[in-house]
Structure formats: C-alpha cells, structure tokens
C-alpha cells in the first residue's frame, strides 16, 4: 500500500481532475458544494486502494476548505476564537472602567462569578458592585496567552492576569465560559484562583 504522502498526492491529483472535469461544466460553486469533487476523489481513492481506511481518507480532505481530520471547519473556529478573545478584551476594559452598560451586554443573566476569595457574584451583584465602587478594578493585565476552546454554542477560555482591585495586587489563573444566546455570545461563568 502506498504511503500517506503518495496517497495525498494521488488524492490531490484526482481532486484537480474532477474539479476541472466536464462532469461539472456549466455548474457554479453556488449550485454545487465546493468539497464535492474532493469527496469524489476520496471515494475513487478508496476504490483503488481498499486497504485505505475511511479515517485515513478523511484525513486527506483538503485544507483549502478549512477542514481538519475530524471535519471541523478551522476558519470558522478561528473566527469564533477571535470573537471570544475580543469579548474578553472588551469585558476587562469595561470592568476597569466600571462600564455597566457594556457589561450588561457581555454578561449572561445567569452569570456565576467566583472571585479568588471564593465570594460569588451574580450579574446583578457584580455590576452593582462596580457601579457603587464596592469593586474598584484599577487594572487587569493579561499575563498569559488565552487558550480558547469552542464546543458548538459554548466556548471555554483559560488564561492568567495580574489584577489591581480594591488596593490589592495579585496574579491569578482563570477559566471563563461563554455561551451563544440567540447569536449573542455572553459570559456565563468566571472562576479564578489566586497564584502564590
């Protein structure tokens, strides 16, 4: 059986032939799904080399379409991750500015905000604490690259920050959960641990 590089080369060649084939003459990419020629190439590859597993065939799906081994659209995932990181930046700035209007949009109504002290705030108690000055964030500076993982209508962010709040300075690690509520991504959970 040929090696993975040979199979990939064969599959790409078949894809190019099928993509330019008269079978698709007169059709546009608006009327035919773009991956169809490549998927046909995978089918032909499997017919010619029956020992090639379906999993291996799937691994050969073209990155041109943004697919990975498991068929995840990486372009959409990267865009979503950028959206979530942007929301995090906006949220941190709103916390420091005590911008309750921005936080009202970013925070979910069922927010559970667990501080490093183990105190728990709801959306209402957090925003009212910021508005009243009970919580005075002077600065929040990210100290680690955020890691974003997406799972359909939810996203988990892990990161670190140095925080100056109510006169105290400390570093922390945190986990944040965002959910998609009617095409509006909102933070539903925050949990932080103070570093020694």
Coordinates of C-alpha atoms in Angstrom, one line a residue:
X1 CA 0.0 0.0 0.0
X2 CA 1.4 3.5 -0.8
X3 CA 2.5 5.8 2.0
X4 CA 0.5 8.8 3.2
X5 CA 2.4 11.3 1.0
X6 CA 1.7 9.2 -2.1
X7 CA -2.0 8.8 -1.1
X8 CA -2.2 12.6 -0.5
X9 CA -0.6 13.3 -3.9
X10 CA -2.9 10.8 -5.7
X11 CA -6.0 12.3 -3.9
X12 CA -5.0 15.9 -4.8
X13 CA -4.4 14.9 -8.4
X14 CA -7.8 13.2 -8.6
X15 CA -9.4 16.2 -7.0
X16 CA -7.8 18.5 -9.6
X17 CA -9.0 16.3 -12.4
X18 CA -12.5 16.0 -11.0
X19 CA -12.7 19.7 -10.3
X20 CA -11.9 20.6 -13.9
X21 CA -13.9 17.7 -15.3
X22 CA -16.7 18.2 -17.8
X23 CA -18.9 16.5 -15.2
X24 CA -19.0 19.9 -13.5
X25 CA -19.1 22.0 -16.7
X26 CA -21.7 24.7 -16.6
X27 CA -22.2 24.4 -12.8
X28 CA -21.1 27.0 -10.5
X29 CA -19.8 26.7 -6.9
X30 CA -23.1 28.3 -5.9
X31 CA -25.0 25.3 -7.2
X32 CA -22.6 22.5 -6.2
X33 CA -21.0 22.2 -2.8
X34 CA -17.3 23.0 -3.1
X35 CA -16.0 19.9 -1.4
X36 CA -17.9 17.5 -3.8
X37 CA -15.1 17.0 -6.3
X38 CA -12.6 16.3 -3.5
X39 CA -15.0 13.9 -1.7
X40 CA -15.5 12.1 -5.0
X41 CA -11.7 11.8 -5.3
X42 CA -11.6 10.2 -1.8
X43 CA -14.2 7.7 -3.0
X44 CA -12.2 6.8 -6.0
X45 CA -9.1 6.6 -3.9
X46 CA -10.8 4.1 -1.6
X47 CA -12.0 2.0 -4.6
X48 CA -8.4 1.8 -6.0
X49 CA -6.9 1.2 -2.6
X50 CA -9.4 -0.8 -0.5
X51 CA -7.0 -1.0 2.4
X52 CA -7.1 2.7 2.9
X53 CA -9.4 3.3 5.9
X54 CA -12.2 5.8 5.9
X55 CA -10.4 7.6 8.7
X56 CA -7.2 8.0 6.6
X57 CA -9.3 9.1 3.6
X58 CA -11.0 11.7 5.8
X59 CA -7.5 12.9 6.9
X60 CA -6.8 13.7 3.3
X61 CA -9.7 16.2 3.0
X62 CA -8.2 19.4 1.5
X63 CA -7.2 22.2 3.9
X64 CA -8.4 24.5 1.1
X65 CA -11.8 24.1 2.5
X66 CA -10.8 24.6 6.1
X67 CA -11.4 21.1 7.2
X68 CA -9.3 19.1 9.7
X69 CA -9.2 15.3 10.2
X70 CA -12.5 15.3 12.0
X71 CA -14.2 17.7 9.6
X72 CA -14.1 20.7 11.8
X73 CA -14.2 24.0 9.9
X74 CA -11.0 25.6 11.2
X75 CA -11.7 29.0 9.5
X76 CA -15.0 29.3 11.4
X77 CA -13.3 28.1 14.6
X78 CA -10.5 30.7 14.3
X79 CA -13.1 33.4 13.7
X80 CA -15.1 32.4 16.8
X81 CA -11.9 32.3 18.9
X82 CA -11.1 35.8 17.8
X83 CA -14.6 36.9 18.6
X84 CA -14.3 35.4 22.1
X85 CA -10.9 37.0 22.7
X86 CA -12.3 40.3 21.6
X87 CA -15.2 40.0 24.0
X88 CA -12.7 39.2 26.8
X89 CA -10.7 42.3 26.0
X90 CA -13.9 44.4 26.0
X91 CA -15.0 42.9 29.2
X92 CA -11.7 43.5 31.0
X93 CA -11.7 47.1 29.8
X94 CA -15.4 47.5 31.0
X95 CA -14.5 46.1 34.4
X96 CA -11.7 48.7 34.9
X97 CA -13.9 51.5 33.6
X98 CA -17.0 50.2 35.6
X99 CA -18.8 50.4 32.3
X100 CA -22.1 48.7 33.4
X101 CA -23.8 49.2 30.0
X102 CA -21.1 47.2 28.2
X103 CA -21.1 44.6 30.9
X104 CA -24.9 44.2 30.7
X105 CA -24.4 43.2 27.0
X106 CA -21.4 40.9 27.6
X107 CA -22.5 39.1 30.8
X108 CA -25.3 36.5 30.8
X109 CA -28.2 36.9 33.1
X110 CA -27.3 33.6 34.8
X111 CA -23.7 34.7 35.5
X112 CA -21.8 32.9 38.2
X113 CA -18.7 35.0 39.0
X114 CA -16.4 33.2 41.5
X115 CA -13.6 35.5 42.9
X116 CA -10.2 34.3 44.2
X117 CA -11.7 34.8 47.7
X118 CA -14.4 32.3 46.9
X119 CA -17.0 35.1 47.0
X120 CA -19.7 34.6 44.4
X121 CA -21.3 37.4 42.4
X122 CA -24.3 37.3 40.1
X123 CA -24.6 39.6 37.1
X124 CA -26.6 42.0 39.2
X125 CA -24.4 42.0 42.3
X126 CA -21.2 42.3 40.1
X127 CA -22.4 45.2 38.1
X128 CA -23.9 47.0 41.1
X129 CA -20.7 46.4 43.0
X130 CA -18.8 48.1 40.1
X131 CA -21.3 50.9 39.9
X132 CA -21.2 51.6 43.6
X133 CA -17.4 51.3 44.0
X134 CA -17.5 48.2 46.2
X135 CA -15.4 46.6 43.5
X136 CA -12.8 49.0 42.1
X137 CA -10.6 47.4 39.5
X138 CA -7.7 49.8 38.8
X139 CA -6.1 47.4 36.3
X140 CA -6.4 43.9 34.8
X141 CA -3.3 42.9 32.8
X142 CA -3.3 39.6 31.0
X143 CA -0.1 37.6 31.9
X144 CA -0.6 34.5 29.7
X145 CA -1.9 33.8 26.3
X146 CA -5.5 32.9 26.4
X147 CA -6.4 29.4 25.3
X148 CA -9.9 29.3 23.7
X149 CA -11.7 26.0 23.1
X150 CA -15.1 26.0 21.3
X151 CA -17.8 23.4 21.6
X152 CA -20.8 24.4 19.4
X153 CA -22.7 27.1 21.3
X154 CA -20.2 27.3 24.1
X155 CA -16.6 28.4 24.5
X156 CA -14.1 28.0 27.3
X157 CA -11.3 30.4 27.9
X158 CA -8.3 29.8 30.1
X159 CA -5.8 32.5 30.9
X160 CA -3.9 34.4 33.5
X161 CA -3.9 38.1 34.7
X162 CA -2.3 40.5 37.2
X163 CA -5.1 42.3 38.9
X164 CA -5.2 45.5 41.0
X165 CA -8.5 45.7 42.8
X166 CA -9.6 47.5 45.9
X167 CA -6.0 48.3 46.7
X168 CA -4.7 44.7 46.4
X169 CA -2.3 43.4 43.8
X170 CA -2.1 39.8 42.8
X171 CA -1.8 37.3 39.9
X172 CA -4.4 34.8 39.1
X173 CA -5.3 32.0 36.7
X174 CA -8.9 31.9 35.5
X175 CA -11.4 29.9 33.5
X176 CA -14.3 31.6 31.7
X177 CA -17.3 30.1 29.9
X178 CA -19.1 31.9 27.1
X179 CA -22.4 30.7 25.6
X180 CA -24.2 31.7 22.5
X181 CA -27.6 33.2 23.4
X182 CA -29.6 33.9 20.2
X183 CA -26.4 34.8 18.2
X184 CA -25.1 36.9 21.1
X185 CA -22.0 35.4 22.9
X186 CA -22.1 36.1 26.6
X187 CA -20.0 35.2 29.6
X188 CA -21.9 32.8 31.9
X189 CA -19.2 31.7 34.3
X190 CA -15.9 33.0 35.7
X191 CA -13.7 31.2 38.2
X192 CA -10.4 32.5 39.4
X193 CA -7.6 31.1 41.5
X194 CA -5.0 33.4 43.1
X195 CA -1.4 32.4 42.5
X196 CA 1.0 32.3 45.4

